[in-house]
mmCIF file of C-alpha atoms in Angstrom:
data_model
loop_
_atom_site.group_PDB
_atom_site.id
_atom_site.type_symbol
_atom_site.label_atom_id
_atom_site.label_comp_id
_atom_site.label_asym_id
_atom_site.label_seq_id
_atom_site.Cartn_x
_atom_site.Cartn_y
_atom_site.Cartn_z
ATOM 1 C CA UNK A 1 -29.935 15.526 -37.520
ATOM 2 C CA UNK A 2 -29.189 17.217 -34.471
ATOM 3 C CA UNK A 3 -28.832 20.906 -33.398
ATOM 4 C CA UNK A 4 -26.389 22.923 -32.259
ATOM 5 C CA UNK A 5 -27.918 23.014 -28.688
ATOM 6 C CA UNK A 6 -28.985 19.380 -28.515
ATOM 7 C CA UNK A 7 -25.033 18.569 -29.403
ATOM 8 C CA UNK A 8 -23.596 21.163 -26.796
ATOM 9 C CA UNK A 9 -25.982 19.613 -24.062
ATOM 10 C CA UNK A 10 -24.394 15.362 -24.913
ATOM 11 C CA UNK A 11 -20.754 17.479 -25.238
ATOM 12 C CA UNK A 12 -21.618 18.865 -22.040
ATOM 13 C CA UNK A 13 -22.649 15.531 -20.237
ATOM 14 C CA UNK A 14 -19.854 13.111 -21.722
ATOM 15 C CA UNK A 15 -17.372 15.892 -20.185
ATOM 16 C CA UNK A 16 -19.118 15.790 -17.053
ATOM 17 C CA UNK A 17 -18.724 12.240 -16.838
ATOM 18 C CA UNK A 18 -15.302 11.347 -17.696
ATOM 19 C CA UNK A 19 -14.235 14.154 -15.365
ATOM 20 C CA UNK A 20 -16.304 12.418 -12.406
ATOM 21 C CA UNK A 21 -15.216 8.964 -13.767
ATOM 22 C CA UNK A 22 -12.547 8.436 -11.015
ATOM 23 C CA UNK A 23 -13.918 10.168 -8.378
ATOM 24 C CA UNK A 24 -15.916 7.214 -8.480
ATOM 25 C CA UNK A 25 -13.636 4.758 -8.664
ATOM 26 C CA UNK A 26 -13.687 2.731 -5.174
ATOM 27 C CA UNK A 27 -13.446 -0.837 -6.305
ATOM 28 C CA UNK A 28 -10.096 0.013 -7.612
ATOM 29 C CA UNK A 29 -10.767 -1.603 -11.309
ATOM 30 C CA UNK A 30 -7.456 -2.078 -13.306
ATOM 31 C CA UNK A 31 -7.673 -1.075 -17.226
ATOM 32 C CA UNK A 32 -10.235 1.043 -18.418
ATOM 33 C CA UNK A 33 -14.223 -0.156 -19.246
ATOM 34 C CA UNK A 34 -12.488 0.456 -22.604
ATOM 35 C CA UNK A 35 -9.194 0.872 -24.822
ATOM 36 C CA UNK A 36 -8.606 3.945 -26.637
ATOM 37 C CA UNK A 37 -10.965 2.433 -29.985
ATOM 38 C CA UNK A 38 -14.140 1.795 -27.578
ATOM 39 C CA UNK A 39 -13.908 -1.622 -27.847
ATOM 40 C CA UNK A 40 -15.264 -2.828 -24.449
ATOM 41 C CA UNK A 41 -14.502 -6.131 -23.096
ATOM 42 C CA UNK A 42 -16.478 -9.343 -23.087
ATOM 43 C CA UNK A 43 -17.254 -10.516 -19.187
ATOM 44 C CA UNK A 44 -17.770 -14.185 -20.295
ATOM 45 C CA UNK A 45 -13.915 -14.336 -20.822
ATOM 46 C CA UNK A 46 -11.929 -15.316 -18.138
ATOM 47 C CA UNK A 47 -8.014 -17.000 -18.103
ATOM 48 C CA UNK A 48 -8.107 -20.355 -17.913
ATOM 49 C CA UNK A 49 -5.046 -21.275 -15.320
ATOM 50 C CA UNK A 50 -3.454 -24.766 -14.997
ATOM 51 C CA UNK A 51 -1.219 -24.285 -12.430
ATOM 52 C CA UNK A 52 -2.429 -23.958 -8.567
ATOM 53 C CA UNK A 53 -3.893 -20.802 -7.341
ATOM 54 C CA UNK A 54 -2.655 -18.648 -4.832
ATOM 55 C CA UNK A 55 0.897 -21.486 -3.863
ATOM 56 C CA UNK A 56 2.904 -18.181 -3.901
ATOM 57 C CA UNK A 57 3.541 -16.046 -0.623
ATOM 58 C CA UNK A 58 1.044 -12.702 -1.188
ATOM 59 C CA UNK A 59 3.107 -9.139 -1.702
ATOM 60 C CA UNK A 60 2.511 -7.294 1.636
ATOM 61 C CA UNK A 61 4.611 -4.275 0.812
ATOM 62 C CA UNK A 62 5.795 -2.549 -1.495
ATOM 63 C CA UNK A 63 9.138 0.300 -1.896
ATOM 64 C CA UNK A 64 7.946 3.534 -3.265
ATOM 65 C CA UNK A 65 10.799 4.615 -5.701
ATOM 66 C CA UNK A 66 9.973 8.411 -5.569
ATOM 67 C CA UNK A 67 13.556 9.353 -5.532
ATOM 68 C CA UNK A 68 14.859 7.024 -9.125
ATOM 69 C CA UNK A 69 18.333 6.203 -9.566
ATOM 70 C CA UNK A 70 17.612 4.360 -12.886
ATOM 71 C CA UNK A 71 13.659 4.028 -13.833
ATOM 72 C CA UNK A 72 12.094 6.993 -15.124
ATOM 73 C CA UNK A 73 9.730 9.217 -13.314
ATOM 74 C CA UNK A 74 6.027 9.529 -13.795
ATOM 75 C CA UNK A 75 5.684 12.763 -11.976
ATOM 76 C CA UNK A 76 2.638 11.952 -10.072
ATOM 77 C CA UNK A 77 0.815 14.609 -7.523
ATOM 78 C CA UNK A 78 -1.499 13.444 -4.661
ATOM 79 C CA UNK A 79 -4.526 12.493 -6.770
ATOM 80 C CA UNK A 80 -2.285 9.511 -8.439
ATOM 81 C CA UNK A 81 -0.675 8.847 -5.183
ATOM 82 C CA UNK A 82 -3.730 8.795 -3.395
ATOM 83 C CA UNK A 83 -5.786 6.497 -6.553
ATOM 84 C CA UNK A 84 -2.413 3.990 -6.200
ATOM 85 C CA UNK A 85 -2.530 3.723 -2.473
ATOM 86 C CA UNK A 86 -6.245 2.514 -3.347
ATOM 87 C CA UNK A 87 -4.756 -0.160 -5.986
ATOM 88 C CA UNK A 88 -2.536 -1.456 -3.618
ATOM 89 C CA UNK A 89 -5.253 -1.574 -0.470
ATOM 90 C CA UNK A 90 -7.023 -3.611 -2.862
ATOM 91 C CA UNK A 91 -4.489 -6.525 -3.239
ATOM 92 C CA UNK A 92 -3.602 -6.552 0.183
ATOM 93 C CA UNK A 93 -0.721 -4.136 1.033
ATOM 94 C CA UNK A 94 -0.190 -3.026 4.649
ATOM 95 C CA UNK A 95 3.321 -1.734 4.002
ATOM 96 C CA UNK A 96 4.818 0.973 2.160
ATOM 97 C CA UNK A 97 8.253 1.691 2.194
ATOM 98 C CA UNK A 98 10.150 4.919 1.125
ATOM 99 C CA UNK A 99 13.514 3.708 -0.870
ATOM 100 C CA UNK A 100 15.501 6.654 0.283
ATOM 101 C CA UNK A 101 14.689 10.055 1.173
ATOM 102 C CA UNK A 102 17.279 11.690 -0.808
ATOM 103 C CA UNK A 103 19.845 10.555 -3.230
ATOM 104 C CA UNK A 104 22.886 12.693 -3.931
ATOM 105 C CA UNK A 105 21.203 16.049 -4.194
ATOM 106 C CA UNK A 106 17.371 15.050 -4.940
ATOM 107 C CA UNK A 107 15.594 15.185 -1.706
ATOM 108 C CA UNK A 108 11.971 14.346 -1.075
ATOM 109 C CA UNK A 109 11.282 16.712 2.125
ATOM 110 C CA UNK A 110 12.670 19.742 3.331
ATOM 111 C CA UNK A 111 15.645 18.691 5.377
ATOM 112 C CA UNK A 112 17.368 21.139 7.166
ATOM 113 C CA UNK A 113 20.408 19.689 7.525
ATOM 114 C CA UNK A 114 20.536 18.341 3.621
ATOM 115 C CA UNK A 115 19.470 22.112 2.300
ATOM 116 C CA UNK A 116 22.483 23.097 4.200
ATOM 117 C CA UNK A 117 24.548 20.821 2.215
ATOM 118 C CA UNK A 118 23.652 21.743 -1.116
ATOM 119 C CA UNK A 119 20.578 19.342 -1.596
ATOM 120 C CA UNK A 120 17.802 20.829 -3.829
ATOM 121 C CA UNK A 121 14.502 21.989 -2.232
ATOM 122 C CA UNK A 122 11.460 19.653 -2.829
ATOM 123 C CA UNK A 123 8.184 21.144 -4.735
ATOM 124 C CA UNK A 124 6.116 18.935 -2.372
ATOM 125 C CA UNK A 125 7.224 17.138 1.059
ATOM 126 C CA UNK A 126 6.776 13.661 -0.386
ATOM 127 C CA UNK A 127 7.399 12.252 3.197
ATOM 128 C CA UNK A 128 4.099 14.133 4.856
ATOM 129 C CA UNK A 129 2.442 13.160 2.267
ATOM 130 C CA UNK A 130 3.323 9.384 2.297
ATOM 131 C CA UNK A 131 2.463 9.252 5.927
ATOM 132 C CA UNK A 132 -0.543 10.710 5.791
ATOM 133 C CA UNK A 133 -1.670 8.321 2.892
ATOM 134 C CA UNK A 134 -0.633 5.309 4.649
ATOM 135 C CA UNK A 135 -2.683 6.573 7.593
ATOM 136 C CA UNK A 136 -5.844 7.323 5.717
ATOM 137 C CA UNK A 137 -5.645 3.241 3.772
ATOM 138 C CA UNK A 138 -4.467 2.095 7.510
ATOM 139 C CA UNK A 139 -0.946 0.933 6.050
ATOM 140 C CA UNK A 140 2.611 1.487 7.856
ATOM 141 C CA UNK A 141 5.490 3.714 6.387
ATOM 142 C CA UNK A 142 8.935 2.813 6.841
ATOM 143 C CA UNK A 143 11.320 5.836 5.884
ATOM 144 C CA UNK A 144 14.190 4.464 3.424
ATOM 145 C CA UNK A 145 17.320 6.363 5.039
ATOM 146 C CA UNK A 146 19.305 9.348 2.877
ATOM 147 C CA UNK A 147 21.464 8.043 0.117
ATOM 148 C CA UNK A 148 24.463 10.570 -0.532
ATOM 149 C CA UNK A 149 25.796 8.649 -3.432
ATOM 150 C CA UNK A 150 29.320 7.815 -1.671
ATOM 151 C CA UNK A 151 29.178 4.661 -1.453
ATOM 152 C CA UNK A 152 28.162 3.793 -5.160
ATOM 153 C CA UNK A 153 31.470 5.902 -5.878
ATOM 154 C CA UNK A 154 33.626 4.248 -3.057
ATOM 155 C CA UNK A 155 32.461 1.182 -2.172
ATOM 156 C CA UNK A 156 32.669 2.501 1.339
ATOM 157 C CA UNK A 157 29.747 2.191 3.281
ATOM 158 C CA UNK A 158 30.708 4.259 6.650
ATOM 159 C CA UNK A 159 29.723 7.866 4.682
ATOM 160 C CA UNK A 160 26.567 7.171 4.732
ATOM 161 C CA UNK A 161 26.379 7.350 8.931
ATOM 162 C CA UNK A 162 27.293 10.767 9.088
ATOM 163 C CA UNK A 163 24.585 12.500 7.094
ATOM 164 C CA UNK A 164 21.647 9.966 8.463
ATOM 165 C CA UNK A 165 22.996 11.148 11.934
ATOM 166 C CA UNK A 166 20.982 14.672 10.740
ATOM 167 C CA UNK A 167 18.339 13.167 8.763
ATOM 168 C CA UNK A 168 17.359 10.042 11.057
ATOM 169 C CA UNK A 169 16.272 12.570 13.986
ATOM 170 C CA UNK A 170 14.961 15.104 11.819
ATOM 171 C CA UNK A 171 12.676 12.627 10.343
ATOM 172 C CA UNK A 172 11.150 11.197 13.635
ATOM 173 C CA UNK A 173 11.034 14.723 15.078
ATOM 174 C CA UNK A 174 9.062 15.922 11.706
ATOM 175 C CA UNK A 175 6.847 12.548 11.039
ATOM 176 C CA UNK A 176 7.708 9.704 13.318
ATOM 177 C CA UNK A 177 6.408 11.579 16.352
ATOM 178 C CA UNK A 178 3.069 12.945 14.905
ATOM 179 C CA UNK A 179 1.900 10.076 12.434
ATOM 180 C CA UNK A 180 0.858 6.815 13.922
ATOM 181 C CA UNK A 181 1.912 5.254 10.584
ATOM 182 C CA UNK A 182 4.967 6.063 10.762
ATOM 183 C CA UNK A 183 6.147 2.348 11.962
ATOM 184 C CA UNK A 184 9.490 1.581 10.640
ATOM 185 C CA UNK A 185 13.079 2.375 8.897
ATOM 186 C CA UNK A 186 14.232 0.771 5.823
ATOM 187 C CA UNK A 187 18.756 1.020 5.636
ATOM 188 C CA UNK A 188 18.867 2.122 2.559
ATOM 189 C CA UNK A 189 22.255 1.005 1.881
ATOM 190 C CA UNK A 190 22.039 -1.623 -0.825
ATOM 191 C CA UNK A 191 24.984 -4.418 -0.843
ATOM 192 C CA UNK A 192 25.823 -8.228 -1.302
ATOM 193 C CA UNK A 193 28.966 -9.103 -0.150
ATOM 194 C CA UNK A 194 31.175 -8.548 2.233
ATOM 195 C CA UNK A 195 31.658 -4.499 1.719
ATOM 196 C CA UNK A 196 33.651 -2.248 3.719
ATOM 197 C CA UNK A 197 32.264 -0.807 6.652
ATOM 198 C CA UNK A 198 29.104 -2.779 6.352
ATOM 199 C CA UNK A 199 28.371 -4.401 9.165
ATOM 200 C CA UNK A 200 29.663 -1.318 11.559
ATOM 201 C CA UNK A 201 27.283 0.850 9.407
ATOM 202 C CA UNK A 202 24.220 -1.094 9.554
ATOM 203 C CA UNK A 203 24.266 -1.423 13.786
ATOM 204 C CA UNK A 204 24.912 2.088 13.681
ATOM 205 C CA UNK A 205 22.602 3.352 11.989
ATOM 206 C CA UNK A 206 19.794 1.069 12.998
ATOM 207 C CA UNK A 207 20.480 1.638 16.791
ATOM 208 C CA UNK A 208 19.980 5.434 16.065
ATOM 209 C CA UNK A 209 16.379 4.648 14.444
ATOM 210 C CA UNK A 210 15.390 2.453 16.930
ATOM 211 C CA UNK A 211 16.378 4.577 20.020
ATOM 212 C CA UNK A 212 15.114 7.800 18.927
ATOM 213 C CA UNK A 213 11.680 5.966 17.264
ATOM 214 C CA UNK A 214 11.425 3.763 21.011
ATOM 215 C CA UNK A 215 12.436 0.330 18.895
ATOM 216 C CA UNK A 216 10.479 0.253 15.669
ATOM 217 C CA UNK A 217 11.654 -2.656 13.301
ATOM 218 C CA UNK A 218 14.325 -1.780 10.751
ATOM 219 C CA UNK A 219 15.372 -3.586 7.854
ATOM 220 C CA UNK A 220 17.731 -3.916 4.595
ATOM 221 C CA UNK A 221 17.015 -5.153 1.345
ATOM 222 C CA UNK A 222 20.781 -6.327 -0.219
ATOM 223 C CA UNK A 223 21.728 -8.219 -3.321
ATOM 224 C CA UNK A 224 22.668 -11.864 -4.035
ATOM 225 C CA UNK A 225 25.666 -11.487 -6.110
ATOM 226 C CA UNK A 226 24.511 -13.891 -8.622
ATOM 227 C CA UNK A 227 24.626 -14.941 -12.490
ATOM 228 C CA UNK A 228 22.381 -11.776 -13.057
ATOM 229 C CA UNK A 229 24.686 -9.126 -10.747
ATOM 230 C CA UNK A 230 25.344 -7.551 -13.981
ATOM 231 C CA UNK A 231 24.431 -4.111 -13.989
ATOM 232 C CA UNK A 232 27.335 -1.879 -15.258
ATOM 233 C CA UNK A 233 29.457 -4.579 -16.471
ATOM 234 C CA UNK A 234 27.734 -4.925 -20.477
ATOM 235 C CA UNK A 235 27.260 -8.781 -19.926
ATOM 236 C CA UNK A 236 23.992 -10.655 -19.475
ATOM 237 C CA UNK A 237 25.705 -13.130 -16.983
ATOM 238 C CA UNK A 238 27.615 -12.643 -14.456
ATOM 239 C CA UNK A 239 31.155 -14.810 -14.589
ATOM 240 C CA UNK A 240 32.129 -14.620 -10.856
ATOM 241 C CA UNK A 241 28.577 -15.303 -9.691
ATOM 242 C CA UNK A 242 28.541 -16.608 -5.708
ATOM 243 C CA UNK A 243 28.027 -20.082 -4.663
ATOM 244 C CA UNK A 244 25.315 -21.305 -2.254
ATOM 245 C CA UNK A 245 28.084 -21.838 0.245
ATOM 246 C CA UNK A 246 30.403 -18.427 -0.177
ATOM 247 C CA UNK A 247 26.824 -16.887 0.308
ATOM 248 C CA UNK A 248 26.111 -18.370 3.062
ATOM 249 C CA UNK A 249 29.303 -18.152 4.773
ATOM 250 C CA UNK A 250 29.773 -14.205 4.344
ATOM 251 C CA UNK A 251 26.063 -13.387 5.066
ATOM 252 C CA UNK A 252 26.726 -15.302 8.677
ATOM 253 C CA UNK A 253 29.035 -13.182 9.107
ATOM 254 C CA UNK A 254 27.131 -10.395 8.451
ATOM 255 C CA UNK A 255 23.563 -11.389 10.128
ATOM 256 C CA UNK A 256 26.258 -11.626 13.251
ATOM 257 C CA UNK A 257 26.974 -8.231 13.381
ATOM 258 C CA UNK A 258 24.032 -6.577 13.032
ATOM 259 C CA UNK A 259 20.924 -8.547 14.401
ATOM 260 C CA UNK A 260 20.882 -6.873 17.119
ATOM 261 C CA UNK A 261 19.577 -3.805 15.471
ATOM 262 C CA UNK A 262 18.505 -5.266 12.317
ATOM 263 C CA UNK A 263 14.900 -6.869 12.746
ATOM 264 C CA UNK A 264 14.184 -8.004 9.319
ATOM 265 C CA UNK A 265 16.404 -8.778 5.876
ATOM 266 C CA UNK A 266 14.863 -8.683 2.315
ATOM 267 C CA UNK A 267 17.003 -10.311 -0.259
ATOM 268 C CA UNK A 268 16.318 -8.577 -3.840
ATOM 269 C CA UNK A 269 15.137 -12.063 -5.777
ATOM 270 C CA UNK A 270 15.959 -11.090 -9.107
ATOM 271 C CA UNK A 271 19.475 -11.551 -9.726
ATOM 272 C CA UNK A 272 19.906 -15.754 -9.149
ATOM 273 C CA UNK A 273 18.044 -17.885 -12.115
ATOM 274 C CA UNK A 274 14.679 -19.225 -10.805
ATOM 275 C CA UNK A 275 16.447 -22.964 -10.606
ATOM 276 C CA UNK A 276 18.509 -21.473 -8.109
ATOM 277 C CA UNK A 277 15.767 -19.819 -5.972
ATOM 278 C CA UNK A 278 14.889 -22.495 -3.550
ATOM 279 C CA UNK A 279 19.051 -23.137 -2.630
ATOM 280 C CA UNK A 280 19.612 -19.401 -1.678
ATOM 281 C CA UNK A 281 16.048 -19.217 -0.052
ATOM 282 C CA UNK A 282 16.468 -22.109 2.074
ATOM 283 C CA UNK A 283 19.849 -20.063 3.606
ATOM 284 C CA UNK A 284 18.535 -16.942 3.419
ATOM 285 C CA UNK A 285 15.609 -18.701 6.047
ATOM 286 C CA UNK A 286 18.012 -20.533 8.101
ATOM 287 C CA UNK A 287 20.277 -17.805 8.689
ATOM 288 C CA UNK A 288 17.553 -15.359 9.714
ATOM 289 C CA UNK A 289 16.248 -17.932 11.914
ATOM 290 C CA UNK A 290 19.293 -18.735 13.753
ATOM 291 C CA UNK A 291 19.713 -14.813 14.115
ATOM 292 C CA UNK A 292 16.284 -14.406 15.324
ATOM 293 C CA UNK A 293 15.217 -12.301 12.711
ATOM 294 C CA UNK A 294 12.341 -12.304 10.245
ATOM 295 C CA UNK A 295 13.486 -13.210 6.474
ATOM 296 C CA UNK A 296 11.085 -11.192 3.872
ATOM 297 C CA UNK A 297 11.842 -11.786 -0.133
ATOM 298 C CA UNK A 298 11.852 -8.443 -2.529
ATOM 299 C CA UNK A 299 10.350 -9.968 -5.005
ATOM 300 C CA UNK A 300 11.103 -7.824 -8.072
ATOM 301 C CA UNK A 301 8.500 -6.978 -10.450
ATOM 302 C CA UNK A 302 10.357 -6.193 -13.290
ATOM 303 C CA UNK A 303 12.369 -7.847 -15.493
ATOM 304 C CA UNK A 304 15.910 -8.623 -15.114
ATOM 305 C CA UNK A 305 15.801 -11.229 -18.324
ATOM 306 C CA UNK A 306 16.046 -8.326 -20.857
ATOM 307 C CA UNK A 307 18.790 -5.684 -22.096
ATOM 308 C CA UNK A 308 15.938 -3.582 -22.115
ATOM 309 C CA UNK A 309 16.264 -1.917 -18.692
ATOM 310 C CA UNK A 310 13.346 -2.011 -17.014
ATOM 311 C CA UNK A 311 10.287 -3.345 -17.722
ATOM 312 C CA UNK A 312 7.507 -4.967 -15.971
ATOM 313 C CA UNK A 313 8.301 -8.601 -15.380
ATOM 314 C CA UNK A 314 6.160 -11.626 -17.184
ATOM 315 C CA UNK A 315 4.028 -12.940 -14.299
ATOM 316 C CA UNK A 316 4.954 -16.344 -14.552
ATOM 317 C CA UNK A 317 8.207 -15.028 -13.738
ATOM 318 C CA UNK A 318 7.172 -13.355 -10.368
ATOM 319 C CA UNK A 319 5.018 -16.687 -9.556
ATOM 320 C CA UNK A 320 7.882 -18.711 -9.450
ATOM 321 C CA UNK A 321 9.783 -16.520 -6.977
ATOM 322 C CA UNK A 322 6.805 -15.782 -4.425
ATOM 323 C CA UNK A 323 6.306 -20.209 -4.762
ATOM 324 C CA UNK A 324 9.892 -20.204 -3.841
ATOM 325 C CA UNK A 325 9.387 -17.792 -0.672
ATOM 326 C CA UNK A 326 6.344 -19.588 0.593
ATOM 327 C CA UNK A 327 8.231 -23.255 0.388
ATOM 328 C CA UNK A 328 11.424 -21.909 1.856
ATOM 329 C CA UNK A 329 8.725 -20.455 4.763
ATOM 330 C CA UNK A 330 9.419 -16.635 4.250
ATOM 331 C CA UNK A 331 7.534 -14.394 6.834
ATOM 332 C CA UNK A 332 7.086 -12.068 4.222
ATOM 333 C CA UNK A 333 7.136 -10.563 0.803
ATOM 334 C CA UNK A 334 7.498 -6.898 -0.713
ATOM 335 C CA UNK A 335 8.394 -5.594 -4.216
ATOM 336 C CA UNK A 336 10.290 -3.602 -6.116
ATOM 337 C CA UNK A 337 7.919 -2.209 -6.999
ATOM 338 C CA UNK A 338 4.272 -1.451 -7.378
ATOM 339 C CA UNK A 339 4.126 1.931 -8.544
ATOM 340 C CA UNK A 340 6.009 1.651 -12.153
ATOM 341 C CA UNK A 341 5.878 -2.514 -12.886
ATOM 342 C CA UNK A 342 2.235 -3.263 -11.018
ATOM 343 C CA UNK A 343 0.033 -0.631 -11.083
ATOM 344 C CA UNK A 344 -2.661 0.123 -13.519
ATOM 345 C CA UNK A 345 -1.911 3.682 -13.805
ATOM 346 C CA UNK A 346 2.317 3.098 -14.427
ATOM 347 C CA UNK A 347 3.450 4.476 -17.446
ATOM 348 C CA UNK A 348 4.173 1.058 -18.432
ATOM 349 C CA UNK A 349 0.596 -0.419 -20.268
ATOM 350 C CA UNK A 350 2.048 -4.430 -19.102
ATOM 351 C CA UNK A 351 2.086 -3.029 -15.350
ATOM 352 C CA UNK A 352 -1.836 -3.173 -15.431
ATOM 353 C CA UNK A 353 -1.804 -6.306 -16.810
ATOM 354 C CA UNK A 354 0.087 -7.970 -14.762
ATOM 355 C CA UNK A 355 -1.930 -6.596 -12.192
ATOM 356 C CA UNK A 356 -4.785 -8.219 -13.175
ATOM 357 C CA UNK A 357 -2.928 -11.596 -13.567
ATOM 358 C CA UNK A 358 -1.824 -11.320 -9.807
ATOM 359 C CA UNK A 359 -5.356 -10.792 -8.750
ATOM 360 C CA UNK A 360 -6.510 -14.095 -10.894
ATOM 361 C CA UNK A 361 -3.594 -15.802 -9.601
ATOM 362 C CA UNK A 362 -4.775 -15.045 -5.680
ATOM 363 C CA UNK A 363 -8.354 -15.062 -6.413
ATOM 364 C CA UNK A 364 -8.447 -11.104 -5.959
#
């Protein structure tokens, strides 16, 4: 039987270790050597997949939701930031993209201008800190635009011009113009139809970014108002879901007006059925190319399938839609995203997992 000393010296050393555990961690593993019971895994084991490897188009970027509307938070501070910027790097992310730098009052750097309208002050500047993460794992940051909530309440899109007339040159004086990561604006403004004040809102806002950043790329990231547009409504389907055609015919429209200062569209993938994928894609691809503009997929990684709202997404579910994107000859694919539904470290246990399915998938 051991001492008293002998026991306080392994005490000591265990502690030690497990503090230093991820200061080591560089190859970005994904679940723990082991689970809570010590049960450590057998290395002979690996998934046996039938279906082809890597037929899907690889996620490139991802959104970082640090302002929710509707998932919780996980109250992360640089350390997690900085170990999930490592667990992206690892699968092949260049691009991370801010959702929104404010919503209604919530605000993720110290804005002048949104302080001034009632907006509460920030514990950290989530903004500097993005930038200089991307910068350090050689990634770009697009800033996600201010949010004010009016449109959600209105359906009017033109109220969100006048506060992003503050916070669009605020940003680029504060970030754009002193990190070289800073490469990019993401129009917050989420729609998919034909919504007042749309089109005039989008070219005016994303001339503003792109003179005052010298033209770096913009982008949106609407909705197909398909059978799984439910949210709000108490209904798993949607009754008045769009046709291929109507979609096509008001997104013309659209992709008219504002392609001159709209370099890239991202359709969320998650609210058409995954028969329906390669019909909208094939649009969504023809319309951006007759625009001249690159078409990227948000390919969502949680699951729209459940009245459980939201959970990570099963992967065979995600496969399908980044095998649709790469057949209908997308340029490129993001997600909705890594952080909660992807990363090992999400509050969600089935994010790490399906981590680790994506990187057998690719051969990761």
């Amino acid at each position: 039987m051991e001492n008293r000393r002998e026991f306080l010296k392994k005490t000591a050393a265990a502690t030690a270790a497990a503090v230093a555990a991820p200061a080591l961690m560089t190859g970005c593993k994904t679940v723990s050597e082991t689970d809570p019971y010590g049960i450590a895994p057998d290395p002979s084991v690996k998934s046996n997949l039938i279906v082809p490897k890597a037929a899907g188009l690889p996620i490139t970027g991802t959104f970082l939701d640090e302002i929710s509307h509707d998932i919780p938070h996980q109250n992360w501070g640089e350390r997690e930031w900085d170990r999930d910027f490592r667990y992206m790097k690892a699968i092949g992310i260049d691009t991370v993209i801010d959702i929104r730098c404010g919503y209604r009052k919530f605000i993720t750097y110290p804005s002048p201008y949104l302080l001034g309208k009632g907006c509460y002050m920030p514990s950290v500047d989530l903004i500097d800190m993005f930038c200089r993460l991307a910068q350090k794992y050689d990634m770009k940051f697009m800033l996600g635009l201010y949010d004010s909530g009016k449109y959600w309440d209105t359906g009017d899109m033109s109220y969100e011009v006048e506060a992003n007339k503050y916070v669009i040159d605020e940003v680029w004086e504060r970030y754009g113009s002193k990190y070289k990561s800073f490469g990019g604006w993401y129009i917050s403004g989420e729609i998919s139809r034909a919504t007042k004040g749309a089109i005039e809102s989008f070219r005016t806002m994303g001339r503003q970014c792109k003179e005052v950043s010298g033209g770096l790329p913009t982008f949106i990231s609407p909705w197909i108002d398909g059978k799984k547009a439910v949210m709000g409504t108490g209904k798993m389907t949607n009754d008045e879901a769009v046709s291929v055609a109507q979609h096509e015919k008001e997104w013309n429209e659209i992709f008219d007006g504002i392609h001159d200062y709209v370099d890239a569209c991202a359709f969320q993938d998650g609210h058409i059925d995954y028969d329906e994928l390669d019909a909208f894609f094939s649009v969504n691809k023809k319309l951006a190319d007759k625009y001249g503009m690159q078409c990227w997929t948000n390919a969502e990684s949680f699951d729209r399938d459940m009245p459980i709202h939201f959970l990570p997404i099963k992967f065979d579910k995600l496969r399908l839609k980044l095998e649709a994107a790469k057949r209908c000859g997308y340029d490129k694919a993001i997600t909705f995203e890594f952080s909660h539904f992807m990363s090992p470290q999400s509050a969600y246990l089935q994010a790490g997992h399906l981590y680790d399915r994506y990187k057998e998938y690719f051969g990761l």
